[in-house]
Short mmCIF file of C-alpha atoms and ligand atoms in Angstrom, two decimals:
data_model
loop_
_atom_site.label_atom_id
_atom_site.label_comp_id
_atom_site.label_asym_id
_atom_site.label_seq_id
_atom_site.Cartn_x
_atom_site.Cartn_y
_atom_site.Cartn_z
CA MET A 1 93.58 49.83 -59.53
CA LYS A 2 96.34 49.62 -61.75
CA ASP A 3 96.45 47.84 -65.20
CA ASN A 4 97.28 44.35 -65.33
CA PHE A 5 100.59 43.48 -66.89
CA TYR A 6 101.15 40.27 -68.78
CA ILE A 7 104.98 39.64 -69.60
CA THR A 8 106.75 36.47 -71.45
CA THR A 9 110.11 35.42 -72.45
CA PRO A 10 110.60 33.46 -75.92
CA ILE A 11 109.90 29.43 -75.02
CA TYR A 12 112.96 27.76 -75.28
CA TYR A 13 114.03 24.93 -77.71
CA PRO A 14 115.64 21.95 -75.26
CA SER A 15 117.22 21.19 -77.95
CA ALA A 16 120.67 21.68 -76.49
CA LYS A 17 121.26 22.62 -72.34
CA PRO A 18 120.66 26.81 -71.80
CA HIS A 19 122.88 29.08 -72.58
CA MET A 20 123.61 32.99 -72.15
CA GLY A 21 121.34 33.86 -74.35
CA HIS A 22 118.61 32.32 -72.87
CA ALA A 23 119.22 33.63 -69.45
CA TYR A 24 119.66 37.20 -70.56
CA SER A 25 115.84 37.17 -72.71
CA SER A 26 114.70 35.48 -69.03
CA ILE A 27 116.37 37.68 -66.91
CA VAL A 28 114.78 41.07 -68.82
CA ALA A 29 111.68 39.95 -68.62
CA ASP A 30 111.85 39.11 -64.74
CA PHE A 31 113.45 42.84 -64.03
CA PHE A 32 110.05 44.06 -65.73
CA ALA A 33 108.07 41.54 -63.99
CA ARG A 34 109.49 42.17 -60.92
CA LEU A 35 109.30 46.26 -61.60
CA LYS A 36 105.43 45.97 -62.05
CA ARG A 37 104.76 43.98 -59.38
CA ILE A 38 106.91 46.53 -56.88
CA GLN A 39 104.77 49.44 -58.47
CA GLY A 40 101.09 47.77 -57.83
CA HIS A 41 100.10 46.06 -61.22
CA LYS A 42 98.77 42.12 -61.20
CA VAL A 43 101.61 40.84 -63.15
CA PHE A 44 101.73 37.10 -65.12
CA PHE A 45 104.72 36.26 -66.20
CA LEU A 46 105.03 33.52 -68.38
CA THR A 47 108.01 31.24 -69.67
CA GLY A 48 108.06 27.56 -70.94
CA THR A 49 109.92 25.28 -73.64
CA ASP A 50 109.04 25.26 -77.13
CA GLU A 51 108.94 21.04 -77.63
CA HIS A 52 107.84 20.55 -81.54
CA GLY A 53 109.10 20.17 -84.81
CA GLN A 54 111.69 19.00 -86.77
CA LYS A 55 114.96 20.51 -84.83
CA ILE A 56 113.75 18.79 -82.00
CA GLN A 57 112.83 15.26 -83.59
CA ARG A 58 116.42 15.37 -85.12
CA ALA A 59 117.89 16.18 -81.64
CA ALA A 60 116.24 13.33 -80.17
CA GLU A 61 117.14 10.83 -82.82
CA LYS A 62 120.67 12.45 -82.81
CA PHE A 63 120.77 10.68 -79.20
CA ASN A 64 118.52 7.74 -79.71
CA LYS A 65 115.47 8.95 -77.65
CA ASP A 66 112.27 8.96 -78.14
CA PRO A 67 111.44 12.71 -78.51
CA LEU A 68 109.16 13.21 -75.24
CA LYS A 69 111.24 11.59 -73.22
CA PHE A 70 114.42 13.49 -74.81
CA CYS A 71 112.04 16.84 -73.93
CA ASP A 72 111.19 15.79 -70.53
CA GLU A 73 115.07 15.86 -69.90
CA ILE A 74 115.95 18.87 -71.23
CA SER A 75 113.18 21.03 -70.38
CA LYS A 76 113.89 20.33 -66.78
CA THR A 77 117.57 21.80 -67.11
CA PHE A 78 115.07 25.37 -68.77
CA ARG A 79 113.31 24.68 -65.62
CA ASN A 80 115.81 24.51 -63.21
CA LEU A 81 117.61 27.66 -64.72
CA SER A 82 114.54 29.37 -64.18
CA SER A 83 114.65 29.27 -60.68
CA LEU A 84 118.73 29.23 -60.43
CA LEU A 85 117.79 33.16 -62.22
CA ASN A 86 115.65 33.75 -59.59
CA LEU A 87 112.66 33.88 -61.95
CA SER A 88 109.43 35.41 -60.99
CA ASN A 89 107.51 33.77 -63.88
CA ASP A 90 103.82 32.34 -62.47
CA ASP A 91 104.23 29.44 -65.19
CA PHE A 92 105.99 27.67 -67.46
CA ILE A 93 104.39 26.12 -70.12
CA ARG A 94 105.43 23.08 -72.64
CA THR A 95 104.04 22.73 -75.66
CA THR A 96 103.72 19.12 -75.52
CA GLU A 97 100.95 19.81 -72.68
CA LYS A 98 97.57 18.78 -73.39
CA ARG A 99 95.97 22.38 -72.50
CA HIS A 100 98.44 23.77 -75.38
CA ALA A 101 97.45 21.67 -77.54
CA SER A 102 93.58 22.22 -77.50
CA ALA A 103 94.63 25.98 -77.55
CA VAL A 104 96.95 25.25 -80.64
CA THR A 105 93.97 23.09 -82.74
CA ASN A 106 91.13 25.91 -81.94
CA LEU A 107 93.29 28.29 -83.31
CA TRP A 108 93.69 26.77 -86.77
CA ASN A 109 89.91 25.43 -86.67
CA ILE A 110 89.05 29.25 -86.97
CA LEU A 111 91.79 29.98 -89.76
CA GLU A 112 90.44 27.21 -91.66
CA LYS A 113 87.07 27.84 -90.63
CA LYS A 114 87.47 31.71 -91.76
CA GLU A 115 89.23 30.48 -95.13
CA GLU A 116 92.64 31.66 -93.96
CA ILE A 117 94.42 28.64 -94.90
CA TYR A 118 94.46 26.83 -98.16
CA LEU A 119 95.71 23.18 -99.14
CA SER A 120 98.66 23.50 -101.86
CA LYS A 121 102.21 22.37 -101.97
CA TYR A 122 105.89 24.32 -101.22
CA SER A 123 108.42 23.73 -103.16
CA GLY A 124 111.46 25.68 -101.50
CA TRP A 125 113.99 26.09 -99.00
CA TYR A 126 113.90 25.08 -94.98
CA SER A 127 116.50 25.64 -92.12
CA VAL A 128 115.22 22.96 -89.92
CA SER A 129 117.72 25.33 -87.02
CA ASP A 130 115.47 27.99 -87.48
CA GLU A 131 112.55 25.99 -88.22
CA ALA A 132 112.37 28.65 -90.97
CA PHE A 133 111.27 29.24 -94.66
CA TYR A 134 113.50 31.20 -96.91
CA ASN A 135 113.15 32.77 -100.17
CA GLU A 136 115.96 32.68 -102.59
CA ASP A 137 117.54 36.30 -102.35
CA GLU A 138 117.47 35.09 -98.35
CA ILE A 139 120.19 32.30 -98.73
CA GLU A 140 123.85 32.14 -99.84
CA ASP A 141 126.65 29.78 -100.89
CA LEU A 142 129.42 28.55 -98.65
CA GLU A 143 131.90 26.46 -99.23
CA GLY A 144 129.20 24.59 -101.73
CA LYS A 145 126.40 24.74 -98.87
CA LYS A 146 123.56 26.92 -99.08
CA ILE A 147 123.15 28.89 -95.95
CA SER A 148 120.81 31.45 -94.45
CA LYS A 149 122.18 34.92 -94.38
CA SER A 150 120.82 36.10 -91.86
CA SER A 151 121.19 33.28 -89.41
CA GLY A 152 124.32 31.67 -91.46
CA SER A 153 122.15 28.11 -90.54
CA PRO A 154 122.29 25.65 -93.54
CA VAL A 155 119.03 24.85 -95.43
CA GLU A 156 117.98 22.17 -97.11
CA TRP A 157 115.25 21.90 -100.37
CA VAL A 158 112.05 21.07 -99.55
CA GLU A 159 109.05 19.81 -101.41
CA GLU A 160 105.65 18.43 -99.93
CA GLU A 161 102.48 19.07 -99.73
CA SER A 162 101.79 21.76 -97.18
CA TYR A 163 98.69 24.20 -95.98
CA PHE A 164 99.16 27.94 -96.45
CA PHE A 165 98.38 30.90 -94.56
CA LYS A 166 96.90 33.77 -96.25
CA LEU A 167 99.43 36.28 -95.22
CA SER A 168 99.70 38.18 -98.60
CA LYS A 169 96.32 39.48 -97.65
CA TRP A 170 97.18 41.04 -94.14
CA GLN A 171 100.11 43.10 -96.25
CA GLU A 172 97.79 46.11 -95.83
CA PRO A 173 96.69 45.29 -92.12
CA LEU A 174 99.76 45.02 -91.00
CA LEU A 175 101.28 48.23 -92.04
CA LYS A 176 98.10 49.94 -91.16
CA PHE A 177 98.73 48.02 -87.42
CA TYR A 178 102.34 49.27 -87.48
CA SER A 179 101.15 52.58 -87.74
CA GLU A 180 98.01 52.57 -85.28
CA ASN A 181 100.59 51.04 -82.87
CA PRO A 182 103.76 52.98 -83.43
CA LYS A 183 105.67 51.19 -80.25
CA PHE A 184 104.18 48.06 -81.07
CA ILE A 185 107.60 47.22 -81.87
CA LEU A 186 110.44 48.10 -80.17
CA PRO A 187 113.03 49.66 -80.22
CA GLU A 188 112.06 51.50 -83.22
CA SER A 189 115.11 50.04 -85.68
CA ARG A 190 113.98 47.51 -85.68
CA LYS A 191 110.27 48.38 -86.15
CA ASN A 192 112.08 49.86 -89.55
CA GLU A 193 113.43 46.83 -90.69
CA VAL A 194 110.17 44.51 -89.97
CA ILE A 195 107.95 47.45 -91.96
CA SER A 196 110.10 47.43 -94.59
CA PHE A 197 110.27 43.40 -95.11
CA VAL A 198 106.08 43.72 -94.67
CA LYS A 199 106.24 46.63 -97.46
CA SER A 200 108.82 44.13 -99.94
CA GLY A 201 105.35 42.09 -100.21
CA LEU A 202 104.33 39.57 -97.83
CA LYS A 203 104.11 35.77 -99.79
CA ASP A 204 101.42 33.04 -98.76
CA LEU A 205 102.97 30.91 -95.57
CA SER A 206 103.56 27.62 -95.39
CA VAL A 207 101.85 26.09 -91.71
CA SER A 208 102.17 22.40 -92.38
CA ARG A 209 104.66 19.92 -92.57
CA LYS A 210 103.90 16.27 -94.18
CA SER A 211 107.30 14.85 -94.14
CA PHE A 212 108.03 14.10 -90.43
CA SER A 213 105.76 13.35 -87.68
CA TRP A 214 106.81 15.57 -84.11
CA GLY A 215 104.34 17.52 -83.68
CA ILE A 216 100.85 18.59 -82.98
CA LYS A 217 98.69 17.27 -85.95
CA VAL A 218 96.67 19.31 -88.46
CA PRO A 219 92.67 18.71 -86.91
CA SER A 220 91.10 17.94 -90.21
CA ASN A 221 94.03 15.95 -91.86
CA LYS A 222 96.66 13.75 -90.00
CA ASP A 223 98.95 13.64 -92.39
CA HIS A 224 100.09 17.04 -91.24
CA VAL A 225 101.86 18.22 -88.29
CA ILE A 226 101.16 22.05 -87.91
CA TYR A 227 103.98 23.99 -88.54
CA VAL A 228 105.93 24.88 -85.56
CA TRP A 229 105.98 28.34 -85.02
CA LEU A 230 102.20 28.33 -85.25
CA ASP A 231 101.98 25.90 -82.55
CA ALA A 232 104.67 27.71 -80.61
CA LEU A 233 103.48 31.78 -80.67
CA THR A 234 100.45 30.03 -79.26
CA ASN A 235 101.89 29.09 -76.18
CA TYR A 236 101.26 32.87 -75.13
CA LEU A 237 97.46 32.00 -75.51
CA SER A 238 97.12 28.66 -73.75
CA ALA A 239 99.16 29.50 -70.64
CA ILE A 240 95.77 31.80 -69.72
CA ASN A 241 93.33 29.36 -70.76
CA TYR A 242 92.67 30.46 -74.52
CA PRO A 243 90.01 29.09 -75.90
CA LYS A 244 88.28 29.72 -72.89
CA GLU A 245 88.05 33.32 -73.10
CA THR A 246 84.93 33.80 -70.88
CA GLU A 247 88.07 32.19 -67.99
CA LYS A 248 89.92 34.56 -65.53
CA LEU A 249 93.27 34.38 -66.60
CA TYR A 250 92.27 35.25 -70.39
CA LYS A 251 89.53 37.91 -69.48
CA ASP A 252 92.45 39.54 -66.99
CA PHE A 253 95.78 39.19 -69.06
CA TRP A 254 95.01 39.13 -72.78
CA PRO A 255 96.35 41.29 -74.93
CA ALA A 256 99.73 40.16 -73.88
CA ASN A 257 101.65 43.73 -72.92
CA ILE A 258 104.87 42.47 -73.87
CA HIS A 259 106.82 39.39 -75.66
CA ILE A 260 110.62 40.15 -75.49
CA ILE A 261 112.66 38.33 -77.65
CA GLY A 262 115.66 38.42 -79.14
CA LYS A 263 116.40 40.05 -82.55
CA ASP A 264 116.64 36.99 -84.62
CA ILE A 265 113.11 35.80 -83.80
CA LEU A 266 111.08 39.52 -84.68
CA ARG A 267 109.46 37.89 -87.84
CA PHE A 268 107.65 36.04 -86.23
CA HIS A 269 106.89 37.92 -83.51
CA ALA A 270 105.90 41.21 -85.58
CA VAL A 271 104.77 39.62 -88.57
CA TYR A 272 103.32 35.87 -88.82
CA TRP A 273 101.91 36.46 -85.24
CA PRO A 274 99.46 39.73 -85.16
CA ALA A 275 99.02 38.38 -88.97
CA PHE A 276 97.73 34.87 -87.11
CA LEU A 277 95.81 36.90 -84.66
CA LEU A 278 93.72 39.54 -86.80
CA ALA A 279 92.94 36.58 -89.10
CA ALA A 280 91.89 34.87 -86.26
CA ASP A 281 89.61 37.83 -84.64
CA ILE A 282 91.80 37.92 -81.66
CA LYS A 283 93.54 41.48 -80.66
CA PRO A 284 97.16 41.12 -81.07
CA PRO A 285 99.71 41.94 -78.20
CA GLN A 286 100.68 45.68 -77.46
CA ARG A 287 104.21 45.29 -77.70
CA VAL A 288 107.40 42.91 -78.73
CA TYR A 289 110.81 44.29 -77.80
CA GLY A 290 113.37 42.35 -80.13
CA HIS A 291 116.69 42.83 -77.49
CA GLY A 292 120.43 42.33 -78.80
CA TRP A 293 122.51 39.27 -79.23
CA ILE A 294 125.06 38.93 -76.30
CA LEU A 295 128.22 38.48 -77.77
CA SER A 296 131.92 37.07 -76.61
CA GLY A 297 134.79 39.10 -78.04
CA ASP A 298 132.73 40.13 -80.76
CA GLU A 299 131.68 37.33 -82.08
CA LYS A 300 128.07 35.53 -81.19
CA MET A 301 128.25 32.89 -78.65
CA SER A 302 128.50 29.59 -80.10
CA LYS A 303 129.96 25.89 -79.45
CA SER A 304 131.66 25.59 -82.31
CA LYS A 305 133.47 29.12 -81.60
CA GLY A 306 134.47 27.93 -77.66
CA ASN A 307 133.72 31.01 -76.28
CA ILE A 308 130.80 29.90 -74.69
CA LEU A 309 130.17 31.91 -71.11
CA ASP A 310 127.78 29.03 -69.10
CA PRO A 311 125.28 30.70 -67.10
CA ILE A 312 125.39 27.99 -64.74
CA GLU A 313 128.89 28.10 -64.20
CA ILE A 314 129.21 32.38 -64.06
CA ILE A 315 126.51 32.34 -60.90
CA ASP A 316 128.52 28.94 -59.56
CA ILE A 317 131.60 31.29 -59.09
CA TYR A 318 130.89 34.61 -59.06
CA GLY A 319 126.67 34.20 -57.76
CA LEU A 320 123.41 35.36 -59.58
CA ASP A 321 122.93 38.34 -58.41
CA ALA A 322 126.77 39.82 -60.00
CA LEU A 323 125.57 38.16 -63.64
CA ARG A 324 122.30 39.90 -63.40
CA TYR A 325 123.06 43.54 -62.15
CA TYR A 326 125.81 42.94 -65.13
CA LEU A 327 124.17 41.89 -68.11
CA LEU A 328 121.09 44.59 -67.36
CA LYS A 329 123.71 47.32 -66.58
CA GLU A 330 126.29 46.73 -69.30
CA VAL A 331 123.98 45.63 -72.36
CA SER A 332 123.17 48.51 -73.53
CA PHE A 333 119.41 47.54 -74.21
CA GLY A 334 118.09 46.17 -77.75
CA ASN A 335 121.97 46.62 -78.86
CA ASP A 336 124.25 43.78 -79.09
CA GLY A 337 126.28 43.11 -75.79
CA ASN A 338 129.86 42.22 -75.37
CA ILE A 339 130.11 39.94 -72.10
CA SER A 340 133.60 39.27 -70.77
CA LYS A 341 134.51 37.45 -67.24
CA GLU A 342 137.00 40.41 -67.13
CA LYS A 343 134.59 43.25 -67.66
CA LEU A 344 131.70 41.46 -65.16
CA GLU A 345 134.76 41.40 -62.36
CA SER A 346 135.29 45.19 -62.97
CA CYS A 347 131.66 45.58 -62.71
CA ILE A 348 131.31 43.78 -59.08
CA ASN A 349 133.81 45.54 -57.59
CA SER A 350 133.44 48.78 -58.73
CA ASP A 351 129.32 48.83 -58.62
CA LEU A 352 128.36 46.14 -56.50
CA ALA A 353 131.04 46.04 -53.85
CA ASN A 354 132.77 49.31 -53.95
CA ASN A 355 129.36 51.32 -54.12
CA TYR A 356 126.59 49.66 -53.00
CA GLY A 357 127.91 47.63 -50.65
CA ASN A 358 130.41 50.00 -48.74
CA LEU A 359 127.69 52.32 -48.87
CA CYS A 360 125.93 49.79 -46.84
CA GLN A 361 128.77 48.70 -44.75
CA ARG A 362 129.67 52.01 -43.68
CA VAL A 363 126.37 53.45 -42.49
CA ILE A 364 125.36 50.47 -40.62
CA LEU A 365 128.86 50.09 -38.76
CA PHE A 366 128.37 53.59 -37.84
CA CYS A 367 124.88 53.60 -36.69
CA GLU A 368 125.84 50.22 -34.79
CA LYS A 369 128.91 51.98 -33.27
CA ASN A 370 127.44 55.31 -32.56
CA LEU A 371 123.50 54.27 -31.90
CA GLY A 372 123.61 51.01 -31.06
CA LEU A 373 121.49 50.67 -34.25
CA LYS A 374 118.63 52.27 -33.41
CA ILE A 375 116.69 54.75 -35.63
CA PRO A 376 117.83 58.08 -34.51
CA GLU A 377 115.59 61.18 -34.71
CA TYR A 378 116.18 63.76 -37.36
CA ASN A 379 116.12 67.49 -38.36
CA PHE A 380 116.39 67.52 -42.11
CA THR A 381 118.19 70.65 -43.77
CA LYS A 382 117.64 71.97 -46.74
CA GLU A 383 120.92 69.94 -48.14
CA ASP A 384 119.20 66.15 -46.98
CA LEU A 385 116.12 67.26 -48.38
CA LYS A 386 117.15 68.07 -51.85
CA ILE A 387 118.94 64.16 -51.86
CA LEU A 388 116.09 62.56 -50.58
CA ASN A 389 113.26 64.71 -53.00
CA ASP A 390 115.10 63.87 -55.99
CA PHE A 391 113.96 60.34 -56.42
CA LYS A 392 110.02 61.70 -55.41
CA GLU A 393 110.99 64.00 -58.32
CA ASN A 394 112.07 62.13 -60.83
CA ILE A 395 109.65 59.01 -59.96
CA GLU A 396 107.50 59.49 -62.96
CA ASN A 397 110.58 60.09 -65.25
CA ILE A 398 111.38 56.60 -64.36
CA GLU A 399 107.92 54.65 -64.77
CA LYS A 400 108.19 56.41 -67.81
CA GLN A 401 111.51 55.30 -69.36
CA ILE A 402 110.91 51.86 -67.91
CA ASN A 403 107.10 51.95 -69.74
CA ASP A 404 109.35 52.68 -72.60
CA GLN A 405 111.65 49.45 -71.81
CA ASN A 406 114.80 51.69 -71.03
CA ILE A 407 116.66 50.01 -68.46
CA ASN A 408 119.95 51.76 -69.15
CA TYR A 409 118.19 54.68 -67.75
CA TYR A 410 116.50 52.87 -64.72
CA VAL A 411 119.67 51.40 -64.12
CA ASP A 412 122.11 54.65 -64.77
CA TYR A 413 119.57 56.58 -62.50
CA VAL A 414 119.98 53.99 -59.67
CA VAL A 415 123.80 54.50 -60.12
CA ASN A 416 124.00 57.49 -60.15
CA GLN A 417 121.67 57.48 -56.78
CA LEU A 418 124.29 55.24 -55.33
CA PHE A 419 127.48 57.80 -55.83
CA LYS A 420 125.48 60.75 -54.12
CA ALA A 421 124.38 58.40 -51.44
CA ASN A 422 128.02 57.84 -50.84
CA LYS A 423 129.41 61.75 -51.44
CA TYR A 424 126.80 62.59 -48.96
CA PHE A 425 128.15 60.32 -46.19
CA ASN A 426 132.01 61.18 -47.10
CA ASP A 427 131.09 65.31 -47.44
CA GLN A 428 128.93 65.05 -43.81
CA ALA A 429 130.85 63.06 -42.06
CA PRO A 430 128.65 62.12 -39.26
CA TRP A 431 132.40 60.74 -37.04
CA THR A 432 133.05 65.12 -36.87
CA LYS A 433 129.59 65.32 -35.68
CA LYS A 434 130.37 63.56 -32.43
CA ASP A 435 129.09 66.99 -29.92
CA ASP A 436 125.92 67.58 -32.39
CA SER A 437 123.64 64.63 -31.95
CA LEU A 438 120.58 65.67 -33.54
CA ARG A 439 122.82 66.27 -36.82
CA LEU A 440 124.66 62.98 -36.48
CA ASN A 441 121.63 61.33 -35.89
CA THR A 442 120.05 63.05 -39.13
CA ILE A 443 122.98 62.36 -40.98
CA VAL A 444 122.57 58.58 -40.60
CA PHE A 445 118.81 58.72 -40.53
CA VAL A 446 119.10 60.14 -44.19
CA SER A 447 121.71 57.81 -45.45
CA LEU A 448 119.48 55.10 -44.50
CA GLU A 449 116.45 56.39 -46.29
CA LEU A 450 118.66 56.34 -48.94
CA ILE A 451 119.68 52.91 -48.18
CA ARG A 452 116.04 52.23 -48.33
CA LYS A 453 115.27 54.10 -51.09
CA ILE A 454 117.92 52.12 -53.43
CA SER A 455 117.54 48.88 -52.31
CA ILE A 456 113.98 49.12 -53.36
CA LEU A 457 115.01 50.50 -57.38
CA LEU A 458 117.50 47.60 -56.94
CA TYR A 459 115.10 44.72 -56.20
CA PRO A 460 113.87 44.38 -59.82
CA ILE A 461 117.81 44.23 -60.66
CA ILE A 462 119.28 41.99 -57.59
CA PRO A 463 116.31 40.77 -55.56
CA ASN A 464 118.20 38.41 -53.55
CA THR A 465 120.49 41.11 -52.72
CA SER A 466 118.24 43.72 -52.40
CA LEU A 467 116.01 41.78 -50.15
CA LYS A 468 118.96 41.46 -47.75
CA VAL A 469 119.46 44.79 -46.96
CA LEU A 470 115.96 45.45 -47.08
CA ASN A 471 115.48 42.77 -44.23
CA ILE A 472 117.61 45.22 -41.86
CA PHE A 473 114.31 47.46 -41.87
CA SER A 474 112.05 44.64 -41.08
CA MET A 475 110.61 44.77 -44.76
CA GLU A 476 109.70 41.71 -46.59
CA GLU A 477 108.98 41.60 -49.81
CA LYS A 478 105.64 41.88 -49.80
CA ASP A 479 106.18 45.33 -48.33
CA ILE A 480 108.41 46.57 -51.23
CA LYS A 481 106.42 49.42 -53.00
CA PHE A 482 107.83 51.44 -55.51
CA ASP A 483 105.62 54.44 -54.77
CA THR A 484 107.28 54.44 -51.09
CA ILE A 485 111.01 55.72 -53.47
CA SER A 486 108.96 59.19 -52.57
CA ASN A 487 108.35 59.11 -49.05
CA ASN A 488 111.53 60.56 -46.75
CA GLU A 489 110.04 59.47 -43.42
CA TYR A 490 109.35 55.63 -43.99
CA LEU A 491 111.87 54.72 -41.42
CA LYS A 492 110.24 56.82 -38.84
CA ASP A 493 108.25 54.09 -37.43
CA LYS A 494 110.89 51.74 -37.62
CA LYS A 495 112.82 51.26 -33.94
CA GLU A 496 116.32 49.85 -35.03
CA ILE A 497 118.00 48.20 -37.30
CA ILE A 498 119.24 44.60 -38.25
CA LYS A 499 123.22 43.98 -38.52
CA LEU A 500 124.57 43.06 -41.65
CA GLY A 501 126.67 41.05 -43.26
CA ILE A 502 129.49 41.26 -46.97
CA LEU A 503 126.71 42.34 -49.61
CA PHE A 504 129.72 40.91 -52.41
CA GLU A 505 133.35 40.26 -52.22
CA LYS A 506 135.77 42.17 -53.90
CA ILE A 507 137.59 40.24 -56.51
CA LYS A 508 141.33 39.91 -56.55
CA LYS A 509 142.79 40.67 -59.67
N1 LIG B 601 111.63 28.50 -79.60
C1 LIG B 601 112.04 30.01 -80.28
C2 LIG B 601 111.08 30.91 -79.65
C3 LIG B 601 109.92 30.74 -79.80
S1 LIG B 601 109.12 32.02 -78.65
C4 LIG B 601 107.35 31.36 -79.50
C5 LIG B 601 113.72 29.81 -80.56
N2 LIG B 601 114.20 29.65 -78.95
S2 LIG B 601 115.42 29.26 -78.81
O1 LIG B 601 115.64 28.75 -78.20
O2 LIG B 601 116.28 29.12 -80.43
O3 LIG B 601 115.83 30.85 -78.55
C6 LIG B 601 115.20 32.04 -77.70
C7 LIG B 601 115.88 33.09 -77.13
O4 LIG B 601 117.21 32.97 -77.22
C8 LIG B 601 115.45 33.94 -78.58
O5 LIG B 601 114.86 35.07 -78.20
C9 LIG B 601 116.60 34.25 -79.02
O6 LIG B 601 117.49 35.68 -79.68
C10 LIG B 601 117.45 33.85 -77.62
N3 LIG B 601 119.03 33.93 -77.83
C11 LIG B 601 119.85 33.05 -78.61
N4 LIG B 601 121.17 33.44 -78.51
C12 LIG B 601 121.41 34.57 -78.04
C13 LIG B 601 122.04 35.35 -77.74
N5 LIG B 601 123.40 34.50 -78.04
N6 LIG B 601 122.28 36.23 -76.97
C14 LIG B 601 121.21 37.16 -76.87
N7 LIG B 601 120.04 36.49 -76.76
C15 LIG B 601 119.44 34.98 -78.31
O7 LIG B 601 114.31 30.64 -80.78
#
């Protein structure tokens, strides 16, 4: 039996409609979830919405709405986006659900009982937009206004009674934890940022607010609501039935294998979250991966800059798989990535229509015209085996790279195989072998096997299209198994293939 695999996206603030950054975190997580499933792991893939706190309360007030009603509406748009993106999530959690509140209060009670939390007074800067407290050295002046240096969002002065978590006490244990778990934070460059932040000294963290009410109440003092990040992070536990630690989901899936997040929320996930968990005697997750920003023309996408690429619009024009493929291939995972419609169109034309689409069309059409769509007999030459065996020879390495979240290695491997397969079909030119039927048959068989293997590798990236292609071999989703890419004769037992329509229309420029 392979290990279970628990993967999460960040839970999104339903303060405005979803944008490309949200779509990106989700698509990346879905890629890994699908890949792990076809590798034979039992997977739990979680996404959802983060609905408490001052940011949401203010957004609801702006629209004159009750915060829960407001969240109901916008959370729905995130849920819809999940299906539009064809996410294979096993659950969608909302932090306004009952099951979540009981997990949060349980965790709070444990921390309080262990004297990890004490009552005092907070005075300092707070950004509602980031839901984050900032030190004096983390803010700057911009046109007379105070903003956070890291996020650029406005900060306001807060002075109120607050509970504190003894974060300072966890500085050394955290550093020890990072050194014992060298791949806890990836990519490496971000790990170094986090470690130097922790080494520079941790102050106790304010974990409750008193000046507004939209949140989960502190169980022992109803004047306070629990800090939204302590509330939100706990979603990763509540979705798998914590605090019922004896229940199957919790036993099967905690600690999570990986939280996929954006780099802007790394501190919450890589410092506060493991500290809360260590303090409560709960194992921290195994990995936190902080991906980069999706930029539009060198700038972060933002409403005020008017450079937003709306995922829903893009999917409407170009189709979902084009967007998934483009984001996974063109953004160097872990770094910021520039996206544009022009680059998306070139990617559709060169990779999806010309490379993949063309290979499938040409081979299948040839098989139809010459073999009546029958899967032929074969007798492999050395050259055939060389191209077929490449998958078997690389499977271990691909798995290793993917376990380090090296998406770009994976996609590059697939693209390379596509080039090789197209070249093979061209060079072998089966149309010149009409008087050597065994050779003609073998070339078709090999080409079909290559299409099958490549389509399996493409499944986590473009699941709909991959399935469409695998259907021609009468394969369904349940038949997609990663290790069958090592098999060169999988199609031997199939009798014939089914015709295939055009996969990707070329975009006229
Ligand atoms: N609610 C918190 C997360 C709580 S997780 C316990 C939050 N929500 S968010 O809606 O603001 O952002 C969610 C994710 O979207 C973050 O990982 C963030 O990095 C990502 N993105 C938002 N804009 C982005 C880009 N322009 N590019 C890439 N991802 C960015 O933070």
